[in-house]
Amino acid sequence: KKAIIDPSLFKYKVQPIKKELYEAVIVKASQLSRRKHFFSRDRLKLFLKQHCEPHDGVIKTKATSIAKYNLAEQSFSYFFPDDPPTFIFSPASRRRGRPPKRASTSLEDEITAKQNTQGNKSKVAREKTKFQKQKE
């Protein structure tokens, strides 16, 4: 396995937006920084919306972005010099996302009534009926 490359050793070629006024410069990693609050969740959402689209539950890069930035000609090692990551499969957990919506009160009452008629009165169902009787 290759040793991990120290990020401070990288040099970056910075290309200006207005190429006719400025020329490209090569800088060290320590000379690059980002202003505080420049990168936000809203900007990330906008970036993803402009350059990505969902395909069968997988987010993929739009064809227009691939053509514009010549991504088809690049490989993973062009952007990331270390070995590609190996992802370990982990089964999906049952507790992901939002909990299911609660049933409406009328539906809960019907379910409780069915439980009472079947003789499967649980402690919760008994307390619920006791509470409703006290309300009345």
N, CA, C and O atoms as a GROMACS GRO file, in nm:
protein
  544
    1LYS      N    1   0.084  -0.118   0.000
    1LYS     CA    2   0.000   0.000   0.000
    1LYS      C    3   0.088   0.125   0.000
    1LYS      O    4   0.192   0.130   0.067
    2LYS      N    5   0.045   0.225  -0.077
    2LYS     CA    6   0.123   0.349  -0.084
    2LYS      C    7   0.108   0.429   0.044
    2LYS      O    8   0.005   0.424   0.112
    3ALA      N    9   0.214   0.504   0.076
    3ALA     CA   10   0.208   0.593   0.191
    3ALA      C   11   0.121   0.714   0.154
    3ALA      O   12   0.120   0.758   0.039
    4ILE      N   13   0.051   0.767   0.252
    4ILE     CA   14  -0.035   0.883   0.229
    4ILE      C   15   0.052   1.006   0.207
    4ILE      O   16   0.147   1.029   0.282
    5ILE      N   17   0.019   1.084   0.106
    5ILE     CA   18   0.096   1.203   0.073
    5ILE      C   19   0.055   1.317   0.165
    5ILE      O   20  -0.063   1.338   0.191
    6ASP      N   21   0.154   1.389   0.214
    6ASP     CA   22   0.130   1.502   0.303
    6ASP      C   23   0.062   1.615   0.224
    6ASP      O   24   0.117   1.658   0.123
    7PRO      N   25  -0.055   1.662   0.266
    7PRO     CA   26  -0.128   1.766   0.191
    7PRO      C   27  -0.050   1.897   0.176
    7PRO      O   28  -0.073   1.971   0.081
    8SER      N   29   0.039   1.926   0.269
    8SER     CA   30   0.113   2.053   0.260
    8SER      C   31   0.213   2.052   0.144
    8SER      O   32   0.263   2.158   0.107
    9LEU      N   33   0.244   1.936   0.087
    9LEU     CA   34   0.338   1.927  -0.025
    9LEU      C   35   0.273   1.958  -0.160
    9LEU      O   36   0.344   1.975  -0.260
   10PHE      N   37   0.142   1.967  -0.164
   10PHE     CA   38   0.074   1.992  -0.291
   10PHE      C   39   0.096   2.134  -0.338
   10PHE      O   40   0.111   2.227  -0.259
   11LYS      N   41   0.098   2.149  -0.469
   11LYS     CA   42   0.101   2.280  -0.532
   11LYS      C   43  -0.018   2.285  -0.627
   11LYS      O   44  -0.051   2.186  -0.693
   12TYR      N   45  -0.080   2.400  -0.634
   12TYR     CA   46  -0.202   2.415  -0.712
   12TYR      C   47  -0.183   2.520  -0.821
   12TYR      O   48  -0.120   2.624  -0.799
   13LYS      N   49  -0.238   2.492  -0.937
   13LYS     CA   50  -0.237   2.589  -1.046
   13LYS      C   51  -0.368   2.665  -1.040
   13LYS      O   52  -0.476   2.609  -1.061
   14VAL      N   53  -0.359   2.793  -1.010
   14VAL     CA   54  -0.477   2.878  -0.997
   14VAL      C   55  -0.496   2.953  -1.128
   14VAL      O   56  -0.410   3.029  -1.171
   15GLN      N   57  -0.613   2.931  -1.190
   15GLN     CA   58  -0.642   2.998  -1.315
   15GLN      C   59  -0.739   3.112  -1.290
   15GLN      O   60  -0.840   3.094  -1.222
   16PRO      N   61  -0.711   3.230  -1.344
   16PRO     CA   62  -0.800   3.345  -1.321
   16PRO      C   63  -0.930   3.332  -1.400
   16PRO      O   64  -0.936   3.262  -1.501
   17ILE      N   65  -1.031   3.400  -1.352
   17ILE     CA   66  -1.160   3.400  -1.421
   17ILE      C   67  -1.148   3.484  -1.549
   17ILE      O   68  -1.197   3.445  -1.654
   18LYS      N   69  -1.081   3.600  -1.537
   18LYS     CA   70  -1.059   3.686  -1.654
   18LYS      C   71  -0.917   3.659  -1.705
   18LYS      O   72  -0.820   3.720  -1.660
   19LYS      N   73  -0.908   3.568  -1.799
   19LYS     CA   74  -0.777   3.522  -1.848
   19LYS      C   75  -0.702   3.629  -1.926
   19LYS      O   76  -0.579   3.625  -1.935
   20GLU      N   77  -0.774   3.725  -1.983
   20GLU     CA   78  -0.706   3.830  -2.060
   20GLU      C   79  -0.635   3.930  -1.970
   20GLU      O   80  -0.541   3.997  -2.015
   21LEU      N   81  -0.677   3.943  -1.844
   21LEU     CA   82  -0.614   4.038  -1.752
   21LEU      C   83  -0.504   3.975  -1.667
   21LEU      O   84  -0.408   4.043  -1.630
   22TYR      N   85  -0.516   3.847  -1.637
   22TYR     CA   86  -0.421   3.781  -1.548
   22TYR      C   87  -0.373   3.650  -1.610
   22TYR      O   88  -0.432   3.600  -1.706
   23GLU      N   89  -0.267   3.597  -1.553
   23GLU     CA   90  -0.218   3.466  -1.600
   23GLU      C   91  -0.224   3.366  -1.485
   23GLU      O   92  -0.235   3.403  -1.369
   24ALA      N   93  -0.216   3.238  -1.519
   24ALA     CA   94  -0.223   3.131  -1.419
   24ALA      C   95  -0.099   3.134  -1.330
   24ALA      O   96   0.010   3.166  -1.376
   25VAL      N   97  -0.118   3.101  -1.202
   25VAL     CA   98  -0.010   3.102  -1.104
   25VAL      C   99  -0.009   2.970  -1.029
   25VAL      O  100  -0.115   2.913  -1.002
   26ILE      N  101   0.109   2.921  -0.996
   26ILE     CA  102   0.121   2.799  -0.915
   26ILE      C  103   0.152   2.842  -0.772
   26ILE      O  104   0.247   2.915  -0.747
   27VAL      N  105   0.068   2.794  -0.677
   27VAL     CA  106   0.082   2.833  -0.536
   27VAL      C  107   0.091   2.709  -0.448
   27VAL      O  108   0.051   2.600  -0.488
   28LYS      N  109   0.145   2.727  -0.327
   28LYS     CA  110   0.153   2.618  -0.228
   28LYS      C  111   0.018   2.605  -0.159
   28LYS      O  112  -0.065   2.696  -0.163
   29ALA      N  113  -0.002   2.491  -0.097
   29ALA     CA  114  -0.129   2.466  -0.027
   29ALA      C  115  -0.149   2.566   0.086
   29ALA      O  116  -0.262   2.606   0.115
   30SER      N  117  -0.041   2.609   0.152
   30SER     CA  118  -0.053   2.703   0.264
   30SER      C  119  -0.096   2.842   0.219
   30SER      O  120  -0.140   2.922   0.301
   31GLN      N  121  -0.084   2.872   0.087
   31GLN     CA  122  -0.122   3.003   0.037
   31GLN      C  123  -0.269   3.010  -0.002
   31GLN      O  124  -0.320   3.118  -0.036
   32LEU      N  125  -0.338   2.897   0.001
   32LEU     CA  126  -0.480   2.895  -0.034
   32LEU      C  127  -0.565   2.893   0.092
   32LEU      O  128  -0.534   2.823   0.189
   33SER      N  129  -0.671   2.969   0.090
   33SER     CA  130  -0.767   2.966   0.202
   33SER      C  131  -0.902   3.012   0.150
   33SER      O  132  -0.914   3.064   0.039
   34ARG      N  133  -1.003   2.993   0.231
   34ARG     CA  134  -1.139   3.031   0.195
   34ARG      C  135  -1.192   3.123   0.304
   34ARG      O  136  -1.173   3.096   0.423
   35ARG      N  137  -1.257   3.230   0.263
   35ARG     CA  138  -1.314   3.320   0.363
   35ARG      C  139  -1.418   3.247   0.446
   35ARG      O  140  -1.487   3.158   0.398
   36LYS      N  141  -1.428   3.286   0.571
   36LYS     CA  142  -1.526   3.226   0.661
   36LYS      C  143  -1.667   3.250   0.607
   36LYS      O  144  -1.697   3.358   0.556
   37HIS      N  145  -1.752   3.150   0.618
   37HIS     CA  146  -1.893   3.155   0.574
   37HIS      C  147  -1.907   3.163   0.422
   37HIS      O  148  -2.018   3.187   0.374
   38PHE      N  149  -1.801   3.143   0.346
   38PHE     CA  150  -1.811   3.146   0.200
   38PHE      C  151  -1.876   3.019   0.149
   38PHE      O  152  -1.955   3.023   0.054
   39PHE      N  153  -1.844   2.908   0.211
   39PHE     CA  154  -1.902   2.779   0.173
   39PHE      C  155  -2.016   2.749   0.269
   39PHE      O  156  -1.993   2.739   0.389
   40SER      N  157  -2.138   2.734   0.218
   40SER     CA  158  -2.252   2.711   0.305
   40SER      C  159  -2.336   2.595   0.250
   40SER      O  160  -2.313   2.547   0.139
   41ARG      N  161  -2.430   2.553   0.329
   41ARG     CA  162  -2.520   2.445   0.288
   41ARG      C  163  -2.602   2.487   0.165
   41ARG      O  164  -2.626   2.407   0.075
   42ASP      N  165  -2.645   2.614   0.163
   42ASP     CA  166  -2.723   2.664   0.050
   42ASP      C  167  -2.641   2.662  -0.079
   42ASP      O  168  -2.692   2.625  -0.185
   43ARG      N  169  -2.515   2.703  -0.070
   43ARG     CA  170  -2.429   2.701  -0.189
   43ARG      C  171  -2.404   2.558  -0.236
   43ARG      O  172  -2.397   2.532  -0.356
   44LEU      N  173  -2.389   2.466  -0.142
   44LEU     CA  174  -2.369   2.326  -0.178
   44LEU      C  175  -2.493   2.270  -0.248
   44LEU      O  176  -2.481   2.199  -0.348
   45LYS      N  177  -2.612   2.303  -0.195
   45LYS     CA  178  -2.736   2.258  -0.259
   45LYS      C  179  -2.747   2.313  -0.400
   45LYS      O  180  -2.787   2.241  -0.492
   46LEU      N  181  -2.712   2.441  -0.418
   46LEU     CA  182  -2.717   2.502  -0.550
   46LEU      C  183  -2.619   2.433  -0.646
   46LEU      O  184  -2.653   2.406  -0.761
   47PHE      N  185  -2.498   2.406  -0.597
   47PHE     CA  186  -2.398   2.337  -0.679
   47PHE      C  187  -2.449   2.199  -0.722
   47PHE      O  188  -2.439   2.164  -0.840
   48LEU      N  189  -2.504   2.123  -0.629
   48LEU     CA  190  -2.555   1.990  -0.661
   48LEU      C  191  -2.673   1.997  -0.758
   48LEU      O  192  -2.685   1.914  -0.848
   49LYS      N  193  -2.758   2.097  -0.740
   49LYS     CA  194  -2.874   2.112  -0.828
   49LYS      C  195  -2.829   2.146  -0.971
   49LYS      O  196  -2.890   2.100  -1.068
   50GLN      N  197  -2.723   2.227  -0.984
   50GLN     CA  198  -2.676   2.270  -1.115
   50GLN      C  199  -2.598   2.161  -1.188
   50GLN      O  200  -2.603   2.153  -1.310
   51HIS      N  201  -2.525   2.077  -1.113
   51HIS     CA  202  -2.432   1.984  -1.177
   51HIS      C  203  -2.466   1.836  -1.158
   51HIS      O  204  -2.398   1.751  -1.216
   52CYS      N  205  -2.567   1.804  -1.080
   52CYS     CA  206  -2.599   1.663  -1.054
   52CYS      C  207  -2.748   1.637  -1.075
   52CYS      O  208  -2.830   1.729  -1.072
   53GLU      N  209  -2.781   1.508  -1.097
   53GLU     CA  210  -2.921   1.467  -1.110
   53GLU      C  211  -2.935   1.324  -1.061
   53GLU      O  212  -2.842   1.244  -1.076
   54PRO      N  213  -3.050   1.288  -1.003
   54PRO     CA  214  -3.068   1.151  -0.953
   54PRO      C  215  -3.102   1.053  -1.066
   54PRO      O  216  -3.181   1.084  -1.155
   55HIS      N  217  -3.042   0.934  -1.059
   55HIS     CA  218  -3.070   0.825  -1.154
   55HIS      C  219  -3.086   0.697  -1.072
   55HIS      O  220  -2.987   0.645  -1.022
   56ASP      N  221  -3.207   0.647  -1.060
   56ASP     CA  222  -3.235   0.523  -0.987
   56ASP      C  223  -3.178   0.525  -0.845
   56ASP      O  224  -3.118   0.427  -0.801
   57GLY      N  225  -3.196   0.634  -0.775
   57GLY     CA  226  -3.151   0.645  -0.637
   57GLY      C  227  -3.004   0.678  -0.620
   57GLY      O  228  -2.954   0.680  -0.508
   58VAL      N  229  -2.933   0.704  -0.730
   58VAL     CA  230  -2.791   0.739  -0.724
   58VAL      C  231  -2.774   0.878  -0.785
   58VAL      O  232  -2.830   0.908  -0.890
   59ILE      N  233  -2.697   0.963  -0.718
   59ILE     CA  234  -2.673   1.097  -0.769
   59ILE      C  235  -2.556   1.090  -0.867
   59ILE      O  236  -2.448   1.044  -0.833
   60LYS      N  237  -2.582   1.135  -0.990
   60LYS     CA  238  -2.479   1.132  -1.095
   60LYS      C  239  -2.458   1.271  -1.152
   60LYS      O  240  -2.546   1.356  -1.144
   61THR      N  241  -2.340   1.292  -1.208
   61THR     CA  242  -2.306   1.420  -1.269
   61THR      C  243  -2.381   1.436  -1.401
   61THR      O  244  -2.391   1.341  -1.479
   62LYS      N  245  -2.433   1.556  -1.426
   62LYS     CA  246  -2.505   1.584  -1.550
   62LYS      C  247  -2.410   1.577  -1.668
   62LYS      O  248  -2.291   1.607  -1.655
   63ALA      N  249  -2.462   1.537  -1.783
   63ALA     CA  250  -2.381   1.526  -1.905
   63ALA      C  251  -2.323   1.661  -1.945
   63ALA      O  252  -2.210   1.667  -1.994
   64THR      N  253  -2.397   1.768  -1.923
   64THR     CA  254  -2.348   1.902  -1.959
   64THR      C  255  -2.225   1.938  -1.877
   64THR      O  256  -2.132   1.999  -1.929
   65SER      N  257  -2.225   1.903  -1.748
   65SER     CA  258  -2.110   1.933  -1.662
   65SER      C  259  -1.991   1.846  -1.699
   65SER      O  260  -1.877   1.892  -1.694
   66ILE      N  261  -2.016   1.721  -1.735
   66ILE     CA  262  -1.909   1.631  -1.776
   66ILE      C  263  -1.840   1.686  -1.900
   66ILE      O  264  -1.717   1.685  -1.909
   67ALA      N  265  -1.919   1.735  -1.996
   67ALA     CA  266  -1.863   1.789  -2.120
   67ALA      C  267  -1.791   1.922  -2.094
   67ALA      O  268  -1.682   1.945  -2.147
   68LYS      N  269  -1.851   2.008  -2.012
   68LYS     CA  270  -1.795   2.141  -1.988
   68LYS      C  271  -1.659   2.133  -1.920
   68LYS      O  272  -1.568   2.208  -1.955
   69TYR      N  273  -1.644   2.044  -1.822
   69TYR     CA  274  -1.520   2.035  -1.744
   69TYR      C  275  -1.430   1.919  -1.786
   69TYR      O  276  -1.333   1.888  -1.717
   70ASN      N  277  -1.461   1.855  -1.899
   70ASN     CA  278  -1.381   1.743  -1.952
   70ASN      C  279  -1.360   1.633  -1.848
   70ASN      O  280  -1.249   1.581  -1.835
   71LEU      N  281  -1.462   1.599  -1.775
   71LEU     CA  282  -1.450   1.499  -1.669
   71LEU      C  283  -1.434   1.358  -1.724
   71LEU      O  284  -1.379   1.271  -1.655
   72ALA      N  285  -1.482   1.333  -1.845
   72ALA     CA  286  -1.473   1.200  -1.904
   72ALA      C  287  -1.327   1.161  -1.929
   72ALA      O  288  -1.293   1.043  -1.926
   73GLU      N  289  -1.241   1.260  -1.953
   73GLU     CA  290  -1.101   1.232  -1.982
   73GLU      C  291  -1.016   1.217  -1.855
   73GLU      O  292  -0.900   1.177  -1.862
   74GLN      N  293  -1.073   1.251  -1.740
   74GLN     CA  294  -0.998   1.245  -1.614
   74GLN      C  295  -1.028   1.114  -1.541
   74GLN      O  296  -1.131   1.052  -1.563
   75SER      N  297  -0.935   1.076  -1.456
   75SER     CA  298  -0.956   0.956  -1.374
   75SER      C  299  -0.957   0.997  -1.227
   75SER      O  300  -0.929   1.112  -1.193
   76PHE      N  301  -0.990   0.903  -1.141
   76PHE     CA  302  -0.996   0.929  -0.997
   76PHE      C  303  -0.861   0.979  -0.947
   76PHE      O  304  -0.855   1.070  -0.864
   77SER      N  305  -0.753   0.918  -0.997
   77SER     CA  306  -0.618   0.954  -0.949
   77SER      C  307  -0.577   1.095  -0.991
   77SER      O  308  -0.486   1.152  -0.931
   78TYR      N  309  -0.643   1.153  -1.093
   78TYR     CA  310  -0.613   1.291  -1.132
   78TYR      C  311  -0.654   1.388  -1.021
   78TYR      O  312  -0.585   1.486  -0.996
   79PHE      N  313  -0.766   1.360  -0.955
   79PHE     CA  314  -0.817   1.447  -0.849
   79PHE      C  315  -0.765   1.407  -0.711
   79PHE      O  316  -0.743   1.494  -0.627
   80PHE      N  317  -0.746   1.278  -0.688
   80PHE     CA  318  -0.703   1.226  -0.558
   80PHE      C  319  -0.580   1.138  -0.578
   80PHE      O  320  -0.593   1.029  -0.635
   81PRO      N  321  -0.462   1.181  -0.534
   81PRO     CA  322  -0.340   1.107  -0.563
   81PRO      C  323  -0.324   0.976  -0.486
   81PRO      O  324  -0.247   0.890  -0.529
   82ASP      N  325  -0.393   0.960  -0.375
   82ASP     CA  326  -0.381   0.836  -0.296
   82ASP      C  327  -0.463   0.724  -0.360
   82ASP      O  328  -0.532   0.746  -0.460
   83ASP      N  329  -0.454   0.605  -0.302
   83ASP     CA  330  -0.532   0.492  -0.351
   83ASP      C  331  -0.681   0.521  -0.339
   83ASP      O  332  -0.722   0.591  -0.248
   84PRO      N  333  -0.762   0.468  -0.430
   84PRO     CA  334  -0.907   0.488  -0.417
   84PRO      C  335  -0.957   0.420  -0.290
   84PRO      O  336  -0.902   0.320  -0.246
   85PRO      N  337  -1.062   0.476  -0.230
   85PRO     CA  338  -1.112   0.419  -0.106
   85PRO      C  339  -1.180   0.284  -0.128
   85PRO      O  340  -1.235   0.257  -0.234
   86THR      N  341  -1.174   0.200  -0.026
   86THR     CA  342  -1.248   0.074  -0.030
   86THR      C  343  -1.360   0.086   0.072
   86THR      O  344  -1.335   0.100   0.192
   87PHE      N  345  -1.481   0.080   0.025
   87PHE     CA  346  -1.597   0.096   0.112
   87PHE      C  347  -1.643  -0.041   0.159
   87PHE      O  348  -1.662  -0.133   0.080
   88ILE      N  349  -1.660  -0.052   0.289
   88ILE     CA  350  -1.706  -0.177   0.349
   88ILE      C  351  -1.858  -0.176   0.349
   88ILE      O  352  -1.920  -0.078   0.391
   89PHE      N  353  -1.918  -0.284   0.303
   89PHE     CA  354  -2.064  -0.293   0.299
   89PHE      C  355  -2.117  -0.305   0.440
   89PHE      O  356  -2.070  -0.387   0.520
   90SER      N  357  -2.215  -0.224   0.471
   90SER     CA  358  -2.283  -0.235   0.600
   90SER      C  359  -2.433  -0.239   0.573
   90SER      O  360  -2.484  -0.159   0.495
   91PRO      N  361  -2.502  -0.333   0.636
   91PRO     CA  362  -2.647  -0.343   0.610
   91PRO      C  363  -2.719  -0.218   0.661
   91PRO      O  364  -2.678  -0.156   0.759
   92ALA      N  365  -2.825  -0.183   0.593
   92ALA     CA  366  -2.903  -0.064   0.631
   92ALA      C  367  -2.967  -0.086   0.766
   92ALA      O  368  -3.020  -0.193   0.795
   93SER      N  369  -2.962   0.016   0.848
   93SER     CA  370  -3.024   0.005   0.980
   93SER      C  371  -3.173   0.034   0.968
   93SER      O  372  -3.217   0.097   0.872
   94ARG      N  373  -3.249  -0.012   1.065
   94ARG     CA  374  -3.394   0.006   1.060
   94ARG      C  375  -3.435   0.146   1.105
   94ARG      O  376  -3.545   0.189   1.073
   95ARG      N  377  -3.350   0.217   1.176
   95ARG     CA  378  -3.386   0.345   1.236
   95ARG      C  379  -3.339   0.465   1.154
   95ARG      O  380  -3.307   0.568   1.212
   96ARG      N  381  -3.334   0.455   1.023
   96ARG     CA  382  -3.290   0.567   0.939
   96ARG      C  383  -3.407   0.657   0.905
   96ARG      O  384  -3.520   0.610   0.889
   97GLY      N  385  -3.382   0.784   0.894
   97GLY     CA  386  -3.483   0.878   0.847
   97GLY      C  387  -3.585   0.912   0.953
   97GLY      O  388  -3.564   0.888   1.072
   98ARG      N  389  -3.693   0.966   0.908
   98ARG     CA  390  -3.799   1.009   0.999
   98ARG      C  391  -3.878   0.888   1.048
   98ARG      O  392  -3.892   0.789   0.976
   99PRO      N  393  -3.929   0.897   1.169
   99PRO     CA  394  -4.017   0.790   1.216
   99PRO      C  395  -4.148   0.795   1.138
   99PRO      O  396  -4.186   0.901   1.089
  100PRO      N  397  -4.218   0.683   1.127
  100PRO     CA  398  -4.344   0.683   1.052
  100PRO      C  399  -4.447   0.773   1.118
  100PRO      O  400  -4.446   0.792   1.240
  101LYS      N  401  -4.535   0.828   1.036
  101LYS     CA  402  -4.639   0.917   1.089
  101LYS      C  403  -4.733   0.837   1.177
  101LYS      O  404  -4.763   0.721   1.152
  102ARG      N  405  -4.779   0.904   1.282
  102ARG     CA  406  -4.874   0.839   1.373
  102ARG      C  407  -5.009   0.826   1.306
  102ARG      O  408  -5.048   0.909   1.225
  103ALA      N  409  -5.078   0.722   1.341
  103ALA     CA  410  -5.213   0.702   1.286
  103ALA      C  411  -5.306   0.807   1.345
  103ALA      O  412  -5.280   0.860   1.453
  104SER      N  413  -5.412   0.838   1.275
  104SER     CA  414  -5.507   0.937   1.325
  104SER      C  415  -5.577   0.882   1.449
  104SER      O  416  -5.580   0.761   1.472
  105THR      N  417  -5.634   0.971   1.528
  105THR     CA  418  -5.696   0.928   1.654
  105THR      C  419  -5.813   0.834   1.630
  105THR      O  420  -5.835   0.740   1.707
  106SER      N  421  -5.890   0.857   1.522
  106SER     CA  422  -6.005   0.769   1.496
  106SER      C  423  -5.955   0.629   1.461
  106SER      O  424  -6.016   0.530   1.502
  107LEU      N  425  -5.848   0.620   1.388
  107LEU     CA  426  -5.791   0.490   1.354
  107LEU      C  427  -5.737   0.422   1.478
  107LEU      O  428  -5.750   0.301   1.494
  108GLU      N  429  -5.674   0.501   1.567
  108GLU     CA  430  -5.624   0.445   1.694
  108GLU      C  431  -5.739   0.389   1.777
  108GLU      O  432  -5.726   0.284   1.840
  109ASP      N  433  -5.851   0.461   1.778
  109ASP     CA  434  -5.967   0.415   1.854
  109ASP      C  435  -6.020   0.284   1.798
  109ASP      O  436  -6.056   0.194   1.874
  110GLU      N  437  -6.024   0.272   1.664
  110GLU     CA  438  -6.070   0.149   1.602
  110GLU      C  439  -5.978   0.032   1.636
  110GLU      O  440  -6.023  -0.079   1.665
  111ILE      N  441  -5.848   0.059   1.633
  111ILE     CA  442  -5.751  -0.046   1.666
  111ILE      C  443  -5.766  -0.089   1.811
  111ILE      O  444  -5.764  -0.208   1.843
  112THR      N  445  -5.782   0.009   1.900
  112THR     CA  446  -5.800  -0.022   2.042
  112THR      C  447  -5.928  -0.102   2.065
  112THR      O  448  -5.931  -0.196   2.145
  113ALA      N  449  -6.035  -0.064   1.994
  113ALA     CA  450  -6.162  -0.136   2.008
  113ALA      C  451  -6.147  -0.281   1.963
  113ALA      O  452  -6.199  -0.372   2.027
  114LYS      N  453  -6.077  -0.303   1.852
  114LYS     CA  454  -6.054  -0.439   1.804
  114LYS      C  455  -5.973  -0.519   1.905
  114LYS      O  456  -6.000  -0.637   1.930
  115GLN      N  457  -5.871  -0.453   1.963
  115GLN     CA  458  -5.789  -0.523   2.063
  115GLN      C  459  -5.873  -0.562   2.184
  115GLN      O  460  -5.856  -0.670   2.240
  116ASN      N  461  -5.964  -0.471   2.223
  116ASN     CA  462  -6.048  -0.498   2.340
  116ASN      C  463  -6.142  -0.614   2.313
  116ASN      O  464  -6.164  -0.698   2.401
  117THR      N  465  -6.198  -0.622   2.194
  117THR     CA  466  -6.291  -0.730   2.162
  117THR      C  467  -6.219  -0.863   2.148
  117THR      O  468  -6.277  -0.968   2.174
  118GLN      N  469  -6.096  -0.859   2.107
  118GLN     CA  470  -6.021  -0.983   2.089
  118GLN      C  471  -5.969  -1.037   2.222
  118GLN      O  472  -5.925  -1.151   2.230
  119GLY      N  473  -5.975  -0.956   2.326
  119GLY     CA  474  -5.927  -1.000   2.456
  119GLY      C  475  -5.777  -0.984   2.473
  119GLY      O  476  -5.720  -1.035   2.569
  120ASN      N  477  -5.712  -0.914   2.381
  120ASN     CA  478  -5.568  -0.890   2.390
  120ASN      C  479  -5.543  -0.753   2.452
  120ASN      O  480  -5.470  -0.672   2.394
  121LYS      N  481  -5.600  -0.727   2.565
  121LYS     CA  482  -5.588  -0.596   2.626
  121LYS      C  483  -5.449  -0.581   2.688
  121LYS      O  484  -5.415  -0.646   2.786
  122SER      N  485  -5.371  -0.494   2.627
  122SER     CA  486  -5.239  -0.469   2.683
  122SER      C  487  -5.250  -0.361   2.789
  122SER      O  488  -5.354  -0.298   2.805
  123LYS      N  489  -5.144  -0.341   2.861
  123LYS     CA  490  -5.142  -0.242   2.967
  123LYS      C  491  -5.166  -0.102   2.909
  123LYS      O  492  -5.238  -0.022   2.969
  124VAL      N  493  -5.106  -0.073   2.795
  124VAL     CA  494  -5.123   0.058   2.731
  124VAL      C  495  -5.268   0.078   2.690
  124VAL      O  496  -5.324   0.186   2.711
  125ALA      N  497  -5.328  -0.023   2.631
  125ALA     CA  498  -5.468  -0.011   2.587
  125ALA      C  499  -5.560   0.010   2.707
  125ALA      O  500  -5.653   0.090   2.700
  126ARG      N  501  -5.534  -0.062   2.817
  126ARG     CA  502  -5.616  -0.044   2.938
  126ARG      C  503  -5.603   0.096   2.993
  126ARG      O  504  -5.702   0.157   3.033
  127GLU      N  505  -5.481   0.148   2.996
  127GLU     CA  506  -5.460   0.284   3.046
  127GLU      C  507  -5.526   0.387   2.956
  127GLU      O  508  -5.579   0.487   3.004
  128LYS      N  509  -5.524   0.361   2.826
  128LYS     CA  510  -5.586   0.454   2.732
  128LYS      C  511  -5.738   0.459   2.753
  128LYS      O  512  -5.796   0.567   2.758
  129THR      N  513  -5.801   0.344   2.766
  129THR     CA  514  -5.946   0.342   2.787
  129THR      C  515  -5.981   0.404   2.922
  129THR      O  516  -6.082   0.473   2.935
  130LYS      N  517  -5.898   0.379   3.023
  130LYS     CA  518  -5.920   0.437   3.156
  130LYS      C  519  -5.912   0.589   3.148
  130LYS      O  520  -5.994   0.659   3.207
  131PHE      N  521  -5.814   0.640   3.075
  131PHE     CA  522  -5.796   0.783   3.058
  131PHE      C  523  -5.914   0.845   2.982
  131PHE      O  524  -5.962   0.952   3.019
  132GLN      N  525  -5.962   0.777   2.877
  132GLN     CA  526  -6.076   0.829   2.800
  132GLN      C  527  -6.202   0.831   2.885
  132GLN      O  528  -6.283   0.924   2.873
  133LYS      N  529  -6.222   0.731   2.970
  133LYS     CA  530  -6.339   0.731   3.058
  133LYS      C  531  -6.333   0.844   3.158
  133LYS      O  532  -6.435   0.904   3.191
  134GLN      N  533  -6.212   0.875   3.208
  134GLN     CA  534  -6.198   0.986   3.301
  134GLN      C  535  -6.229   1.118   3.232
  134GLN      O  536  -6.284   1.209   3.293
  135LYS      N  537  -6.194   1.128   3.105
  135LYS     CA  538  -6.222   1.251   3.027
  135LYS      C  539  -6.372   1.273   3.017
  135LYS      O  540  -6.419   1.386   3.030
  136GLU      N  541  -6.448   1.166   2.993
  136GLU     CA  542  -6.592   1.175   2.974
  136GLU      C  543  -6.658   1.202   3.107
  136GLU      O  544  -6.781   1.213   3.113
   0.00000   0.00000   0.00000
